[in-house]
Short mmCIF file of C-alpha atoms in Angstrom, two decimals:
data_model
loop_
_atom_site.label_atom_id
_atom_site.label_comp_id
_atom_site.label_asym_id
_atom_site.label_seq_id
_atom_site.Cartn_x
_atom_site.Cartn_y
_atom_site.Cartn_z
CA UNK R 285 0.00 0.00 0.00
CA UNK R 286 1.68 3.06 -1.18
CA UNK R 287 1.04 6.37 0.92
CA UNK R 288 0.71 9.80 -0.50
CA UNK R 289 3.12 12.07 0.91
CA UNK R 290 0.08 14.83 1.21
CA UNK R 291 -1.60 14.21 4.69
CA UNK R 292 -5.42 13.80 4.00
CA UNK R 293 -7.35 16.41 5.29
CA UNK R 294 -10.97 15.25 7.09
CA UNK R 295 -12.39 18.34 7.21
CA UNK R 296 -15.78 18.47 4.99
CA UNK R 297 -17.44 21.09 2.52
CA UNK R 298 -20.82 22.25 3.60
CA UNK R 299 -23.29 21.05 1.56
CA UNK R 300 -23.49 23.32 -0.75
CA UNK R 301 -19.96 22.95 -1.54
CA UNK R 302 -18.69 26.54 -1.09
CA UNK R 303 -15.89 27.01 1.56
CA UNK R 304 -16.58 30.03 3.73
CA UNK R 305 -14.26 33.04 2.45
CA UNK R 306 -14.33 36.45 1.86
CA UNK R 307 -15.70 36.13 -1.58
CA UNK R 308 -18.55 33.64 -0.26
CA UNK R 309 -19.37 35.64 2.41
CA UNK R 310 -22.41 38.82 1.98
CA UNK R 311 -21.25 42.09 1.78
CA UNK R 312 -22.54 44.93 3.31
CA UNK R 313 -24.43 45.57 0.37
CA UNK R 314 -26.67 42.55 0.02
CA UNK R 315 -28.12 44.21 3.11
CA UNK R 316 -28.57 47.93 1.81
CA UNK R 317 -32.10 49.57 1.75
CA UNK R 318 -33.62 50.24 -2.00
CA UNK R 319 -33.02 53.85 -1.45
CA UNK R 320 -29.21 53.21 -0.06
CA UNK R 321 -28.41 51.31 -3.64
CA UNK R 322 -30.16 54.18 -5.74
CA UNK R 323 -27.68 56.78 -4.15
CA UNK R 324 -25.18 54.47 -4.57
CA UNK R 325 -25.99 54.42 -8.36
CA UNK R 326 -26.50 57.86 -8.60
CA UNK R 327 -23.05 58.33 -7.65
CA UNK R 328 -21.77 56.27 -10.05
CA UNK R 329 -23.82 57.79 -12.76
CA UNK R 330 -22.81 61.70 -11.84
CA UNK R 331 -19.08 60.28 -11.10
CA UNK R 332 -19.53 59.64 -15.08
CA UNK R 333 -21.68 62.78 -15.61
CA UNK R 334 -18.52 64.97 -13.79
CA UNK R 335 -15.49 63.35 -15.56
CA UNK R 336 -16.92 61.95 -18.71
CA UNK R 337 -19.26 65.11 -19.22
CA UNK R 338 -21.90 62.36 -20.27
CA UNK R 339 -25.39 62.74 -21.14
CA UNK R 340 -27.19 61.78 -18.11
CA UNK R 341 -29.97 59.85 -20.81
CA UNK R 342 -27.00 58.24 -21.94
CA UNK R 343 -25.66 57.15 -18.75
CA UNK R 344 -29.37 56.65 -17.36
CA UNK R 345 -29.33 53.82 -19.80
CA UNK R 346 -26.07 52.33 -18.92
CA UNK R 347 -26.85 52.87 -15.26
CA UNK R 348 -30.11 50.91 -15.43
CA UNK R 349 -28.28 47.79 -17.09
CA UNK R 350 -25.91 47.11 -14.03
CA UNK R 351 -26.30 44.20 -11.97
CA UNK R 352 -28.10 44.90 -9.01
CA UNK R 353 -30.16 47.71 -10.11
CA UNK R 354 -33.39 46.80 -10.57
CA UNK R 355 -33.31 46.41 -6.38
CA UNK R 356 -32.20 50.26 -6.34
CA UNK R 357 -35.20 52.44 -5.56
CA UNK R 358 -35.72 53.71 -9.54
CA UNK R 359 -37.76 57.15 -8.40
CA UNK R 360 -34.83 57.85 -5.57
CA UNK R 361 -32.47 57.26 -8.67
CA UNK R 362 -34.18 59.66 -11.11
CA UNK R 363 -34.73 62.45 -9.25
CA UNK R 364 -31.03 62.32 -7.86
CA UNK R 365 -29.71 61.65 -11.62
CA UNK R 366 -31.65 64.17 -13.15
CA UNK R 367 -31.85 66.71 -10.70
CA UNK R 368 -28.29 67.26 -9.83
CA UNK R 369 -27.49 67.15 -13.41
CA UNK R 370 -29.77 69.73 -13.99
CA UNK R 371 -29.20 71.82 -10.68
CA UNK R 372 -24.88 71.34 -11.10
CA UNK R 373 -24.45 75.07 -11.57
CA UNK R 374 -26.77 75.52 -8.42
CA UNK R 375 -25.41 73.12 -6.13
CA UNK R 376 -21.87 74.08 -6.77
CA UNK R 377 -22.38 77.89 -5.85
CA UNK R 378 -23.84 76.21 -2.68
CA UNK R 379 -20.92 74.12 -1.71
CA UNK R 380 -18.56 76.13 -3.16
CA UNK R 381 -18.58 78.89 -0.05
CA UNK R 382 -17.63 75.93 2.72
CA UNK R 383 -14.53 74.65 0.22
CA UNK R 384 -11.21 74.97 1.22
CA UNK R 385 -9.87 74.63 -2.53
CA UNK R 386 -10.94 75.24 -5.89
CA UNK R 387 -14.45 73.95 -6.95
CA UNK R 388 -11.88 71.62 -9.57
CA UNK R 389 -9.71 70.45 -7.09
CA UNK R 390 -12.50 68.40 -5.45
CA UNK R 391 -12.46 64.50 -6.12
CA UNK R 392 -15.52 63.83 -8.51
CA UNK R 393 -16.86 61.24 -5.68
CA UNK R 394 -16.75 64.17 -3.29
CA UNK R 395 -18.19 66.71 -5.64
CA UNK R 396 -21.38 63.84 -6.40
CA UNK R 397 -21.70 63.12 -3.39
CA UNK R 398 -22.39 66.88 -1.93
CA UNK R 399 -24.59 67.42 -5.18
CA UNK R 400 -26.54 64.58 -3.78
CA UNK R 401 -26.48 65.75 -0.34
CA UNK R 402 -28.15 69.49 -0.55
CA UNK R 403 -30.33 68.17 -3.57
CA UNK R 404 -31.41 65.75 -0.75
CA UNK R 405 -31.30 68.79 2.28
CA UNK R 406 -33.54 70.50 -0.35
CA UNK R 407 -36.22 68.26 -1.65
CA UNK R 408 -36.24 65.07 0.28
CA UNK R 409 -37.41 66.38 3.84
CA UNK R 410 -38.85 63.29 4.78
CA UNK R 411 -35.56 62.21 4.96
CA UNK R 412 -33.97 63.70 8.53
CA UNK R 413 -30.34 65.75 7.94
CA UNK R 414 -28.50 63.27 9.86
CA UNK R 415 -29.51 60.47 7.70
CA UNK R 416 -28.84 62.82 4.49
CA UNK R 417 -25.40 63.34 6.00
CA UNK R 418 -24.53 59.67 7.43
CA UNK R 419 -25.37 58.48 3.74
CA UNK R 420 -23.22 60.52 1.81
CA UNK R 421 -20.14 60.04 4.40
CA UNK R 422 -20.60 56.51 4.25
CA UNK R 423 -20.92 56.39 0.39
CA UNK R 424 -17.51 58.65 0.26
CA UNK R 425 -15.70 55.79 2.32
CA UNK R 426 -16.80 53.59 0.09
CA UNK R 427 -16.09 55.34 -3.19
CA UNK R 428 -13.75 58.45 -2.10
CA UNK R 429 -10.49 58.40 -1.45
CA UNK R 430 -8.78 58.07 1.62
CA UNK R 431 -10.00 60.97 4.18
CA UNK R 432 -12.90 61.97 1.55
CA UNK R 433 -15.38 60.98 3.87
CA UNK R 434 -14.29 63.70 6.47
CA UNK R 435 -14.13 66.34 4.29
CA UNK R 436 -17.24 65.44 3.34
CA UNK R 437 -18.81 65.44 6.61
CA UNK R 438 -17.12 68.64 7.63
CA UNK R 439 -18.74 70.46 4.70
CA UNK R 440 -22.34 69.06 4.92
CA UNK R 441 -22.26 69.48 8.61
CA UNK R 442 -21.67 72.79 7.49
CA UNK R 443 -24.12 73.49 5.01
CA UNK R 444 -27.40 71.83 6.86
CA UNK R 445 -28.03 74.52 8.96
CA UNK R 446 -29.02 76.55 6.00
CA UNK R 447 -31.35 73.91 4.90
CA UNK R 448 -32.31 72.40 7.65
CA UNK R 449 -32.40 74.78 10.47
CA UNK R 450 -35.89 74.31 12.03
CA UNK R 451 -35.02 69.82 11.80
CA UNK R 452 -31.54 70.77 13.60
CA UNK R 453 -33.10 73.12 16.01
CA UNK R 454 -35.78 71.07 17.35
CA UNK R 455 -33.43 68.30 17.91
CA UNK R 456 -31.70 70.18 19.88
CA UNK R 457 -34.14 71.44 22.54
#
């Protein structure tokens, strides 16, 4: 009887066969809400809309085809799409006063995700500022560079008060 020079192993595959790993494992974001993944693709599609200067029909399209989208809240993703790329000039004189650089130095992550932010502050009010805030900083970690995310947060925290000053105010009393 000849022996293999390889100990055998007697562990055993769950049933399924998959070994548990970081690729088997979920991520975070098979647990995000419908309205987490559309302002997740809404930064992706004004990333392109910044850099690429695309059409945002054109990358509505392109958007829509990813995988994982049709569990995105679609009206969330519209009115972030489309509104920021029709409010950019807007929403940039609004951040632009809180900067400590040029508008242009500004990662395009950063810049999408404070469109996103005060189109939110602005016309989502169901949605309270510290939720508006927490989503965009988290978003920036995930997309943004390395200390985007507190940049970020510095300059929303910053520019809520002039959106949101009654919601801030009467959680503070």
């Amino acid at each position: 009887m000849s022996r293999s020079r390889w100990p055998t192993c007697s562990c055993r595959l769950p049933k399924n066969n998959t070994m548990t790993s970081p690729e088997n494992t979920p991520t975070p974001s098979s647990k995000k809400s419908a309205r987490s993944r559309a302002r997740e693709f809404a930064l992706q599609a004004l990333y392109q809309r910044i850099v690429g200067k695309n059409d945002p029909r054109d990358i509505d399209m392109f958007t829509r085809n990813l995988s994982g989208f049709h569990k995105a809240d679609s009206a969330l993703y519209d009115a972030l799409l489309y509104g920021c790329a029709e409010e950019s000039q807007t929403l940039d004189e609004a951040i632009t006063p809180l900067l400590d650089r040029p508008l242009e130095e500004l990662s395009p992550i950063e810049r999408a995700a404070m469109w996103m932010a005060v189109y939110e502050f602005k016309n989502a009010l169901d949605v309270p500022w510290k939720v508006v805030i927490n989503e965009y900083v988290e978003l920036t970690k995930s997309f943004g560079g390395t200390d985007g995310h507190k940049y970020v947060n510095a300059v929303l925290n910053g520019l809520a008060p002039q959106y949101r000053a009654a919601e801030i105010n009467a959680t503070k009393g």
